[in-house]
PDB file of C-alpha atoms in Angstrom:
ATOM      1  CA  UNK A  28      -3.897  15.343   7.104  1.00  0.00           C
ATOM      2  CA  UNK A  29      -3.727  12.820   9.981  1.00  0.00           C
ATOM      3  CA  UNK A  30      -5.684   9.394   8.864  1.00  0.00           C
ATOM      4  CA  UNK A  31      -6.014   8.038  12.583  1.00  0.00           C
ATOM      5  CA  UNK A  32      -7.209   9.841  15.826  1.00  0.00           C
ATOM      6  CA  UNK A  33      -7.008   8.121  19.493  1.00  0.00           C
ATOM      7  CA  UNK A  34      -9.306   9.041  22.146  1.00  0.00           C
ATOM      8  CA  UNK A  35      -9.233   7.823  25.902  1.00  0.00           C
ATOM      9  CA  UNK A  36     -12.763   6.976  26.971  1.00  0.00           C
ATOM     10  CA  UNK A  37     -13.644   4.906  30.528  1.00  0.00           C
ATOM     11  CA  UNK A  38     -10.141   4.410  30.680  1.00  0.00           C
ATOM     12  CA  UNK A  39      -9.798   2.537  27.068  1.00  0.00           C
ATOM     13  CA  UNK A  40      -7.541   3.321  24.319  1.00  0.00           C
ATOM     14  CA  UNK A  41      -9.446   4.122  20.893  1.00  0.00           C
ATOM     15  CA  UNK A  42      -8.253   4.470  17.564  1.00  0.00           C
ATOM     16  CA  UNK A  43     -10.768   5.735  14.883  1.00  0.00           C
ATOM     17  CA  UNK A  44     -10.033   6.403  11.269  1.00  0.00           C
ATOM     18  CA  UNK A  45     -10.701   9.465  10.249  1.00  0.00           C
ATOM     19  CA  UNK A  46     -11.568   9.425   6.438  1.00  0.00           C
ATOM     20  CA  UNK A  47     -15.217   7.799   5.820  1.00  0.00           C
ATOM     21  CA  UNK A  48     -13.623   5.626   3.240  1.00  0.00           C
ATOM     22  CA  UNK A  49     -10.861   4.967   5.012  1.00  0.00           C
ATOM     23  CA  UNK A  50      -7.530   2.756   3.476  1.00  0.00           C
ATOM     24  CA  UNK A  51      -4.403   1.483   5.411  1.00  0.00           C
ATOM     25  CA  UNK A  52      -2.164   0.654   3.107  1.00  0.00           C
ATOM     26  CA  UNK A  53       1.946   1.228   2.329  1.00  0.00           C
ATOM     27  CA  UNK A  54       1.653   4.868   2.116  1.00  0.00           C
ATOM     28  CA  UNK A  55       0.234   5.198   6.075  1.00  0.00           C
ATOM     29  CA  UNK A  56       0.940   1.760   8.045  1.00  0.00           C
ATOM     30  CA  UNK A  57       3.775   3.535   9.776  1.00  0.00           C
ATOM     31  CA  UNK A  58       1.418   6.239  10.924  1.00  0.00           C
ATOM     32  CA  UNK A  59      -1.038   3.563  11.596  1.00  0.00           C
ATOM     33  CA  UNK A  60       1.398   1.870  13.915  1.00  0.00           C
ATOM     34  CA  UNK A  61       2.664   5.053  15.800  1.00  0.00           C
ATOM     35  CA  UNK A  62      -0.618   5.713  16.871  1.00  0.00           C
ATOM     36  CA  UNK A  63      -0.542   1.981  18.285  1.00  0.00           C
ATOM     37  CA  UNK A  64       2.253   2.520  20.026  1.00  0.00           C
ATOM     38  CA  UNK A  65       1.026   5.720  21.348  1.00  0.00           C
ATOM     39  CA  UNK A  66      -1.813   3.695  23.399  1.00  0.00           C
ATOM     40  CA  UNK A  67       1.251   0.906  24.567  1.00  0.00           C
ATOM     41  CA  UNK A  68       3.242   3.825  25.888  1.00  0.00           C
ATOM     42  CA  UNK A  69       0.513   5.186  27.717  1.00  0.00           C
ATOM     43  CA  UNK A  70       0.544   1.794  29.565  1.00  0.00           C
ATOM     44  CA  UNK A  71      -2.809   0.490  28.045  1.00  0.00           C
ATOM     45  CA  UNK A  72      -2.545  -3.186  27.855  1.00  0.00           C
ATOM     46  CA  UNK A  73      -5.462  -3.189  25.522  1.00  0.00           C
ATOM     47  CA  UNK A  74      -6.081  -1.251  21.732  1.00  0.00           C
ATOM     48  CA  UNK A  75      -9.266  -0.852  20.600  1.00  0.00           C
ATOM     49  CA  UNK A  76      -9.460  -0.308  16.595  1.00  0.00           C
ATOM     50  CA  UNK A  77     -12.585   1.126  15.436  1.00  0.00           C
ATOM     51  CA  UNK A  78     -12.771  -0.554  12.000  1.00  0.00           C
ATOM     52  CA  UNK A  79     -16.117   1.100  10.840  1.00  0.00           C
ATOM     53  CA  UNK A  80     -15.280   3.542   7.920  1.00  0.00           C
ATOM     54  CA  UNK A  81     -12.509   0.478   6.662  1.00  0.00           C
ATOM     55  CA  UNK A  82     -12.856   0.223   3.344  1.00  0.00           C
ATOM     56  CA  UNK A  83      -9.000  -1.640   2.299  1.00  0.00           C
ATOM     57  CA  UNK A  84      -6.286  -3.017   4.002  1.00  0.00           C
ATOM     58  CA  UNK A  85      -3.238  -4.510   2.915  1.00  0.00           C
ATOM     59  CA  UNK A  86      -0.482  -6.378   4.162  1.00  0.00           C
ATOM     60  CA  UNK A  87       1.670  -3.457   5.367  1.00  0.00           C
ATOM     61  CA  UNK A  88      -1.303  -2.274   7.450  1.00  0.00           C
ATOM     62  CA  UNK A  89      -1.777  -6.105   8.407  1.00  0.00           C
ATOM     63  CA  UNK A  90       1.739  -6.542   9.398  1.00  0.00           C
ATOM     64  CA  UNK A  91       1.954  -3.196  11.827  1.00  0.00           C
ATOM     65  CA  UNK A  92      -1.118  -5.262  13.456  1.00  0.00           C
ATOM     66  CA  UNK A  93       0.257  -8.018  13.923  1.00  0.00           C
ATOM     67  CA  UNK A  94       3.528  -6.890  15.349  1.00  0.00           C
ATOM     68  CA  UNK A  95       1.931  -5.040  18.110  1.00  0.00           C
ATOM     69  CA  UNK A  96      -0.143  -7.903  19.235  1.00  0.00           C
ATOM     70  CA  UNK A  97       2.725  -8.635  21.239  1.00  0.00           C
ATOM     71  CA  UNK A  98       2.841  -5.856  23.214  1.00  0.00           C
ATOM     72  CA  UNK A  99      -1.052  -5.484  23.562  1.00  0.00           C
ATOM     73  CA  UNK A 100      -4.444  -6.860  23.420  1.00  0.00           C
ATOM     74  CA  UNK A 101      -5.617  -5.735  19.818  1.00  0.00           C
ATOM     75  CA  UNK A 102      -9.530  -5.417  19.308  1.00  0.00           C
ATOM     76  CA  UNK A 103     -11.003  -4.932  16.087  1.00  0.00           C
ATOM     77  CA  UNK A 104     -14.375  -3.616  16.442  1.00  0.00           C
ATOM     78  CA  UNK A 105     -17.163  -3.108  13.552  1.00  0.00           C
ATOM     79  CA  UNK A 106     -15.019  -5.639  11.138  1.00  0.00           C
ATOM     80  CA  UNK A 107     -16.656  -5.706   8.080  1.00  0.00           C
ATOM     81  CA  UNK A 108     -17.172  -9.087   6.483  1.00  0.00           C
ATOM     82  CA  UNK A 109     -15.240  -8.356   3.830  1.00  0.00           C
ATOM     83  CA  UNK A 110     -12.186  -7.260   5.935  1.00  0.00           C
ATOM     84  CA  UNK A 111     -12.857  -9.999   8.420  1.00  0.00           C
ATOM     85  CA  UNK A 112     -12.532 -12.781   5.034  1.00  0.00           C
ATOM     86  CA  UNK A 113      -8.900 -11.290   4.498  1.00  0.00           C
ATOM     87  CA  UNK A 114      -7.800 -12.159   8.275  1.00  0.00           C
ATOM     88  CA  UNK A 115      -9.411 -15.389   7.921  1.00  0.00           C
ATOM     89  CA  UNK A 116      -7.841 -16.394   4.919  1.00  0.00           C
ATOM     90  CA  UNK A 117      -4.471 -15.007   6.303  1.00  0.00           C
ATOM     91  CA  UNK A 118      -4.672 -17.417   9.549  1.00  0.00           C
ATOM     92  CA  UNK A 119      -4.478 -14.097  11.761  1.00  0.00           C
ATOM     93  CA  UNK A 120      -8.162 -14.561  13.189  1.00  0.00           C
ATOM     94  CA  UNK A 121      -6.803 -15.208  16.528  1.00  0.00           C
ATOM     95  CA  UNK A 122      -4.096 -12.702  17.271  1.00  0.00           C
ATOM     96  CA  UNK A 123      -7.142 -10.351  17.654  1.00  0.00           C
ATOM     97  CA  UNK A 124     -10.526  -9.956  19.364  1.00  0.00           C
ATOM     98  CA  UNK A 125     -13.267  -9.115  16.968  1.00  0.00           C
ATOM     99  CA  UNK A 126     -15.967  -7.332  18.394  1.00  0.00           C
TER     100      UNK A 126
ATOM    101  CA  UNK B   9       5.599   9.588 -17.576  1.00  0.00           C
ATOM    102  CA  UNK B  10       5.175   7.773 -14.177  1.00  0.00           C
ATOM    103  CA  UNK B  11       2.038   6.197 -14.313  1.00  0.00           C
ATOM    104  CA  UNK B  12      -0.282   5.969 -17.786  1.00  0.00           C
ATOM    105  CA  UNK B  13      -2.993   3.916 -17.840  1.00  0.00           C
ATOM    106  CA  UNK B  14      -4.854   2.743 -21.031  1.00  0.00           C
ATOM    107  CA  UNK B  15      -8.224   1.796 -20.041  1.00  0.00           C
ATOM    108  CA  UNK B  16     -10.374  -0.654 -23.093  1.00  0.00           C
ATOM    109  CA  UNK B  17     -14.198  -1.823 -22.864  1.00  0.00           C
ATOM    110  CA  UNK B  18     -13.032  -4.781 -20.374  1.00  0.00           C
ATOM    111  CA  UNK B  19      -9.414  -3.819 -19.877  1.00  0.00           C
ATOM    112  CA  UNK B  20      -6.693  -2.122 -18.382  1.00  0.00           C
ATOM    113  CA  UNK B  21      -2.887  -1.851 -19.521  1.00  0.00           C
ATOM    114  CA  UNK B  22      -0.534  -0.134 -16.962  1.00  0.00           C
ATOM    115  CA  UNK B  23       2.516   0.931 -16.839  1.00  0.00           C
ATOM    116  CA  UNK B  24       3.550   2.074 -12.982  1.00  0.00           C
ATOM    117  CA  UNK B  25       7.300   3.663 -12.962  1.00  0.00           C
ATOM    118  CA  UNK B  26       9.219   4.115  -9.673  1.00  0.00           C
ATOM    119  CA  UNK B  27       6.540   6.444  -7.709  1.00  0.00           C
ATOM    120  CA  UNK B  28       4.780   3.999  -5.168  1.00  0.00           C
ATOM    121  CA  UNK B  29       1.673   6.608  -4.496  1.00  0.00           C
ATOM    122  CA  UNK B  30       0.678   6.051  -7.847  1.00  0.00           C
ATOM    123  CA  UNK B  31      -0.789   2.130  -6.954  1.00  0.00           C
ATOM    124  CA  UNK B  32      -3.769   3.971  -4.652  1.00  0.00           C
ATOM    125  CA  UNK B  33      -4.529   5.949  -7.664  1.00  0.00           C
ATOM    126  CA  UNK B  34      -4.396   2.630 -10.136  1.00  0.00           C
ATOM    127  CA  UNK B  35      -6.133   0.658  -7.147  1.00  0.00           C
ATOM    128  CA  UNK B  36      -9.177   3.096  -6.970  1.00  0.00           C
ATOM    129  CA  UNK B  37      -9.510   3.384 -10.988  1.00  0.00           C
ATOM    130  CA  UNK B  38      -9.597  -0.342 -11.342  1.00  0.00           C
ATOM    131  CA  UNK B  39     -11.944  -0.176  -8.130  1.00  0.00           C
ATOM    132  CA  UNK B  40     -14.265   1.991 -10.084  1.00  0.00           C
ATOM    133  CA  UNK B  41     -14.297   0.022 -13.216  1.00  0.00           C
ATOM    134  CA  UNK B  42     -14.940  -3.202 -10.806  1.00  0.00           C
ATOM    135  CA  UNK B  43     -18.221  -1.362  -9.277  1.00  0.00           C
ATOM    136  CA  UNK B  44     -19.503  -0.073 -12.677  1.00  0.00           C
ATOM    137  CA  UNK B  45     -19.694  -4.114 -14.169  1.00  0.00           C
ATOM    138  CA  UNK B  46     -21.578  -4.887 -10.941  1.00  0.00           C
ATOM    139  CA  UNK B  47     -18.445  -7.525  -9.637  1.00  0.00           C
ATOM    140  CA  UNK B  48     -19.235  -7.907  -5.637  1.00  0.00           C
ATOM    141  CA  UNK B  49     -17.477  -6.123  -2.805  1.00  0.00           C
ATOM    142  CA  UNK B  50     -15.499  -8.999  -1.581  1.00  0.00           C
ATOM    143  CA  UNK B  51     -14.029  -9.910  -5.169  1.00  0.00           C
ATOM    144  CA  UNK B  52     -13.402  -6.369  -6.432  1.00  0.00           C
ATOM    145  CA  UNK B  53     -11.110  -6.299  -2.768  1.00  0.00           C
ATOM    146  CA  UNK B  54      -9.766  -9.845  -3.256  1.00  0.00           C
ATOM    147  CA  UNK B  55      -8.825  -8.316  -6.971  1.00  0.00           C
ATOM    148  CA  UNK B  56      -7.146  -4.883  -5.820  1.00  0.00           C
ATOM    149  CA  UNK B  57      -5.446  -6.725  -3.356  1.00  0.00           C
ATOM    150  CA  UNK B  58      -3.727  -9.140  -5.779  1.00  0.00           C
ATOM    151  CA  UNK B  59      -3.070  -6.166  -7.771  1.00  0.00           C
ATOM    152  CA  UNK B  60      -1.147  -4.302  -4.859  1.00  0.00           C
ATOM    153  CA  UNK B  61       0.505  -6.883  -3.345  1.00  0.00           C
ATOM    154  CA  UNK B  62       1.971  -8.232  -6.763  1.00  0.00           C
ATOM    155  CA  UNK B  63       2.689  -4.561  -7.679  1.00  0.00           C
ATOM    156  CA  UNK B  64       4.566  -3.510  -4.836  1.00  0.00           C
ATOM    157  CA  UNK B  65       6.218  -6.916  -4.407  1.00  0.00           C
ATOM    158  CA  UNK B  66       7.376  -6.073  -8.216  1.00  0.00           C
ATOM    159  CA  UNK B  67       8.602  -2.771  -7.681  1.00  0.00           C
ATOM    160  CA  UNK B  68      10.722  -2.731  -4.616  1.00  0.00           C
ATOM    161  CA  UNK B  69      12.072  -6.833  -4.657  1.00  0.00           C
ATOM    162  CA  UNK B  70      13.667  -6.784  -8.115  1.00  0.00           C
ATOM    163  CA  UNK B  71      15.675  -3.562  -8.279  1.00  0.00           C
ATOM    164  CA  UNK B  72      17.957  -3.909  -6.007  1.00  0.00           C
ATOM    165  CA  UNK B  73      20.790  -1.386  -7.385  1.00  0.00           C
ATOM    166  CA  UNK B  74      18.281  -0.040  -9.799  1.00  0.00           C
ATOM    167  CA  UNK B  75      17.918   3.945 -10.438  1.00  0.00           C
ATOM    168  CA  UNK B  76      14.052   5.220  -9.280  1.00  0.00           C
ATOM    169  CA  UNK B  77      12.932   5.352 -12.704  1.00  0.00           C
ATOM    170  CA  UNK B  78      14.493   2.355 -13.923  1.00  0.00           C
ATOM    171  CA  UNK B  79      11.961   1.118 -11.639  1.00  0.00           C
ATOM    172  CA  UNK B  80       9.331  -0.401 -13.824  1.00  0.00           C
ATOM    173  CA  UNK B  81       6.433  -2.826 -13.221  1.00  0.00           C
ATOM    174  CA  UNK B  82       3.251  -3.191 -15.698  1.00  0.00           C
ATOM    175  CA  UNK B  83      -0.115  -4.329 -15.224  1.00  0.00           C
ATOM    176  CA  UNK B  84      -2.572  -5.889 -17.367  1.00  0.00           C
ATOM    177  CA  UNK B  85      -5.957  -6.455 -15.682  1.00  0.00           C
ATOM    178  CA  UNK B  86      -8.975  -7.765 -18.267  1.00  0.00           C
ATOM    179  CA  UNK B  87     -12.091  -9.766 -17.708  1.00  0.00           C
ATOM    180  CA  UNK B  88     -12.604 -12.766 -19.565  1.00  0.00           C
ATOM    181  CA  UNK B  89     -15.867 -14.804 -19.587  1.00  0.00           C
ATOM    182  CA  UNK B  90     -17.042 -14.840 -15.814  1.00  0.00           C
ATOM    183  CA  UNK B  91     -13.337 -14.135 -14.599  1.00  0.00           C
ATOM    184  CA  UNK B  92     -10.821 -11.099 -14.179  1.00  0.00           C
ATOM    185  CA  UNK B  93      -7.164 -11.736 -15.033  1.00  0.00           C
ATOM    186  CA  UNK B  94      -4.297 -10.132 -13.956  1.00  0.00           C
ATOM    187  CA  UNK B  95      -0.997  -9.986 -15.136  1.00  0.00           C
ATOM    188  CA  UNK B  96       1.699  -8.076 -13.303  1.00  0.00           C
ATOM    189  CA  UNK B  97       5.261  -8.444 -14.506  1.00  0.00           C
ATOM    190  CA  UNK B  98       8.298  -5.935 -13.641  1.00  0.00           C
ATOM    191  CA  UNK B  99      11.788  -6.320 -15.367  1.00  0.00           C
ATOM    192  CA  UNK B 100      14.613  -6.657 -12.429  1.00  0.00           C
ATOM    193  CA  UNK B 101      17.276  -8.743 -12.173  1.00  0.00           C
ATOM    194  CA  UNK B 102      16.847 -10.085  -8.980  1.00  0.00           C
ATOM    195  CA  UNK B 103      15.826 -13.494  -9.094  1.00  0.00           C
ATOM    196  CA  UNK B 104      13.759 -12.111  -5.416  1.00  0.00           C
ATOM    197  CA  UNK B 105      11.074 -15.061  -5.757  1.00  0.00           C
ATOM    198  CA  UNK B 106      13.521 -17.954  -5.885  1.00  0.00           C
ATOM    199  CA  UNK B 107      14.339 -17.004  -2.248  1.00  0.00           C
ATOM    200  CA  UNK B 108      10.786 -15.951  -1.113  1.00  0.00           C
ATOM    201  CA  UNK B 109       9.939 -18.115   2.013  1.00  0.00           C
ATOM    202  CA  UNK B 110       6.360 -17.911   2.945  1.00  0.00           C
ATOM    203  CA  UNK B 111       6.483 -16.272   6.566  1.00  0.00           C
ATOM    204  CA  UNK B 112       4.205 -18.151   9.413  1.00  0.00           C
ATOM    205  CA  UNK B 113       1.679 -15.875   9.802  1.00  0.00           C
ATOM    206  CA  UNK B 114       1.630 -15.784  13.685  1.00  0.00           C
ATOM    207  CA  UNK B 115       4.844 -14.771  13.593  1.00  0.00           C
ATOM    208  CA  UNK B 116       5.040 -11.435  15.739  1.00  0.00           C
ATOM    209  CA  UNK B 117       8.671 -11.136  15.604  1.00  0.00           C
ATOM    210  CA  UNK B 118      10.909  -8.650  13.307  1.00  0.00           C
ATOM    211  CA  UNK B 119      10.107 -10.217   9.374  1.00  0.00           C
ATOM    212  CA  UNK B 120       6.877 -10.881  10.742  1.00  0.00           C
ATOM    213  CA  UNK B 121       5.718  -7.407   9.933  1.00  0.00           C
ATOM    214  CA  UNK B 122       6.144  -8.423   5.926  1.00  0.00           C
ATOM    215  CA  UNK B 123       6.006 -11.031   3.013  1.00  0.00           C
ATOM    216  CA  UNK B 124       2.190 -11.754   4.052  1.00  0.00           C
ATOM    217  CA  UNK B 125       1.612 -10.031   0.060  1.00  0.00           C
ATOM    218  CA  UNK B 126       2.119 -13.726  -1.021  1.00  0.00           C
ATOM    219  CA  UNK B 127      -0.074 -15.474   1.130  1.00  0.00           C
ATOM    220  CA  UNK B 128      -2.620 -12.731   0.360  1.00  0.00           C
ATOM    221  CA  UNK B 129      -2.586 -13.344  -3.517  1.00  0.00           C
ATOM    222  CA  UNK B 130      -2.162 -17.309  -3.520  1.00  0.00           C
ATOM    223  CA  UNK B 131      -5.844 -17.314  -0.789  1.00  0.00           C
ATOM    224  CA  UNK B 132      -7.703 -14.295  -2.601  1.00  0.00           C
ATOM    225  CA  UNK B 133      -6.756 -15.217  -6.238  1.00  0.00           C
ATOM    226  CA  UNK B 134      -8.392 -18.673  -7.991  1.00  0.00           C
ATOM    227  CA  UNK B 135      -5.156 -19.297 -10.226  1.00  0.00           C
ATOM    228  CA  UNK B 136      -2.177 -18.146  -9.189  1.00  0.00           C
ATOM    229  CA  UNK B 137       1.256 -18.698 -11.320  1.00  0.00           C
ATOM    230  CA  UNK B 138       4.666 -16.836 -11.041  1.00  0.00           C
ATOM    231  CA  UNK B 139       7.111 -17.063 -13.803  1.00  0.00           C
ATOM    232  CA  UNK B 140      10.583 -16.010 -12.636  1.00  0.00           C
ATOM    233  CA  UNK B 141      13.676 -14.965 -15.091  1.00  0.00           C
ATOM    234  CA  UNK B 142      16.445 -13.561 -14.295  1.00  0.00           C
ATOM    235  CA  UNK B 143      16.701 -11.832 -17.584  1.00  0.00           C
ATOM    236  CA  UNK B 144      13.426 -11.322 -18.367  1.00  0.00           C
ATOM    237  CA  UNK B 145      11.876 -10.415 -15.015  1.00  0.00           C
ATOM    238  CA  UNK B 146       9.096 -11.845 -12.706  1.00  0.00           C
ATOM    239  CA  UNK B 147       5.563 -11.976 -14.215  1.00  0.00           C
ATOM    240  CA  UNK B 148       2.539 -12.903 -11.688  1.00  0.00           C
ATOM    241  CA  UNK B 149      -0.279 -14.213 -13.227  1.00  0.00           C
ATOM    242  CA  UNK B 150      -3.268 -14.232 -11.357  1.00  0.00           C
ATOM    243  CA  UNK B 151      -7.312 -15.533 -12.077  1.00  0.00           C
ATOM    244  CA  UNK B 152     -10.104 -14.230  -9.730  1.00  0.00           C
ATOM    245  CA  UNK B 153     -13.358 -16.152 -10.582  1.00  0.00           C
ATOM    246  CA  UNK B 154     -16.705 -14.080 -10.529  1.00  0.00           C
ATOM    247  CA  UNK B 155     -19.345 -16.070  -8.404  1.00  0.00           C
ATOM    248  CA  UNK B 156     -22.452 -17.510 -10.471  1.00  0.00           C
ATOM    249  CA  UNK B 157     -19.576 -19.328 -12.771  1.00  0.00           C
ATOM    250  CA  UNK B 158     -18.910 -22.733 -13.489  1.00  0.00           C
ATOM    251  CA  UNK B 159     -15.366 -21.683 -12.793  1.00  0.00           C
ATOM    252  CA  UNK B 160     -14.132 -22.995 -16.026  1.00  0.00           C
ATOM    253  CA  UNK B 161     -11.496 -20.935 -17.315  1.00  0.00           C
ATOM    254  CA  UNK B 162     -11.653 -20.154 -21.381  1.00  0.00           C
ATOM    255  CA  UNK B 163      -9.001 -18.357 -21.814  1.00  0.00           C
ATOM    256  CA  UNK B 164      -5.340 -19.078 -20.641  1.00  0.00           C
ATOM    257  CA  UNK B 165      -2.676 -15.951 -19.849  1.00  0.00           C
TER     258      UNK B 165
END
C-alpha cells in the first residue's frame, strides 16, 4: 500500500499522506523522497507537503527533506506543534516554509 | 525469536534482533503504554524518538561484518518518579561513536541526509550519556523529564 499520493492542483505540486495516522520513518523515507522527486521532475520549483494526518517523523524522513530543499521550495503545511518542536530543536526551521 | 518484549507495571525490557520493522511495532507498544499513564503528546514523541534513533543507530553502526541475527540491540524503557528512562545498549565491536561527528544540520549535501539521530536524542532527551566499549558494546542512556516535576532525578541508570 502506497503511504504518499501527489496531486497537481492550480498548477501546484501536492503531496498528502495517505494513512490518518500517518508515520515517515526508516521503513518509507525512500518512498517519501521519490514522490519528492516526482514533483522536481515535473519541473515544479515548489513542493507542497500536506502534514495534517502526521503523527511521527524521524530523522530518515527528516533527512530525505532536507536533501531536496536544494532542488525545491519545500512547504510544510498543517505542521503540528508537536512536529514543528522537532524541526525547531533540529535547527531546520528555515530550510522550509511552514504554512 | 526476533523481537520479545517483557512489558512490567512501569516497564519495558526488549530485546530487538536483526529485523528493523520490528522498532514501529516496539515504537507503537511503548506509544500505547505512554498514552495509558496520561504522559503528553510532545514527550511520549520526544521519548519514541530517542528510542528509534538510539535503536537504529545501535543496530546498523556496530555490526559491521556481523551475521543478521548476530544483530542484537536491547532496550530497557521504565519510569521513575516524574521521569522515563531509557537504556538502549547493542553489543558490536565497532567502536562507531568514537568517530560520530555531529553533521551541521543545514547541510543539504550527500551525509547530510543522515546522523541527525544524535542531535535528535541529545535536544529531545533531559540526560543524555553514551558509554562506548569496544568489547562490551555501546549503551545510550537517556532521561526524559515529565512536565509538573522539579526535574530532580532520584534514581541514577
Amino acid at each position: 500500500m502506497r503511504n504518499f499520493r501527489y496531486k497537481i492542483k492550480n498548477n501546484k505540486f501536492y503531496i498528502e499522506l495517505v494513512s490518518p495516522r500517518a508515520e515517515i520513518d526508516y521503513r518509507n523515507a525512500n518512498e517519501f523522497a521519490e514522490v519528492i522527486k516526482e514533483g522536481i521532475e515535473k519541473n515544479f520549483d515548489k513542493v507542497y507537503i500536506d502534514f495534517k494526518n502526521l503523527e511521527f517523523i524521524d530523522s530518515a524522513g527528516i533527512g530525505k527533506l532536507v536533501t531536496f530543499s536544494k532542488r525545491a521550495k519545500i512547504i510544510l503545511l498543517n505542521v503540528n506543534e508537536k512536529i514543528k518542536k522537532v524541526f525547531e530543536i533540529t535547527r531546520l526551521c528555515g530550510l522550509f516554509d511552514f504554512k | 525469536m526476533p523481537l520479545k518484549i517483557i512489558k512490567e507495571n512501569n516497564k519495558f525490557d526488549i530485546t530487538i534482533t536483526k529485523n528493523l520493522d520490528d522498532i514501529r511495532i516496539l515504537r507503537n507498544a511503548i506509544g500505547t503504554w505512554l498514552e495509558e499513564i496520561k504522559i503528553n503528546a510532545f514527550k511520549i514523541m520526544s521519548i519514541k524518538l530517542c528510542i528509534e534513533e538510539a535503536i537504529y543507530n545501535g543496530m546498523l553502526h556496530p555490526y559491521k561484518n556481523a551475521k543478521p541475527q548476530e544483530k542484537v540491540v536491547h532496550l530497557i524503557v521504565k519510569k521513575v518518579k516524574n521521569s522515563i528512562k531509557m537504556v538502549v545498549r547493542d553489543y558490536g565491536k565497532e567502536e562507531w561513536y568514537k568517530n560520530y561527528k555531529i553533521p551541521d544540520a543545514l547541510n543539504t549535501e550527500g551525509a547530510g541526509q543522515s546522523g541527525r539521530g544524535l542531535i535528535i536524542m541529545k535536544n529531545l532527551s533531559d540526560k543524555i550519556k553514551i558509554v562506548n566499549s569496544k568489547n562490551y558494546g555501546t549503551k545510550v542512556c537517556m532521561t526524559v523529564n515529565l512536565p509538573n516535576t522539579n526535574n530532580t532525578i532520584q534514581e541514577g541508570f
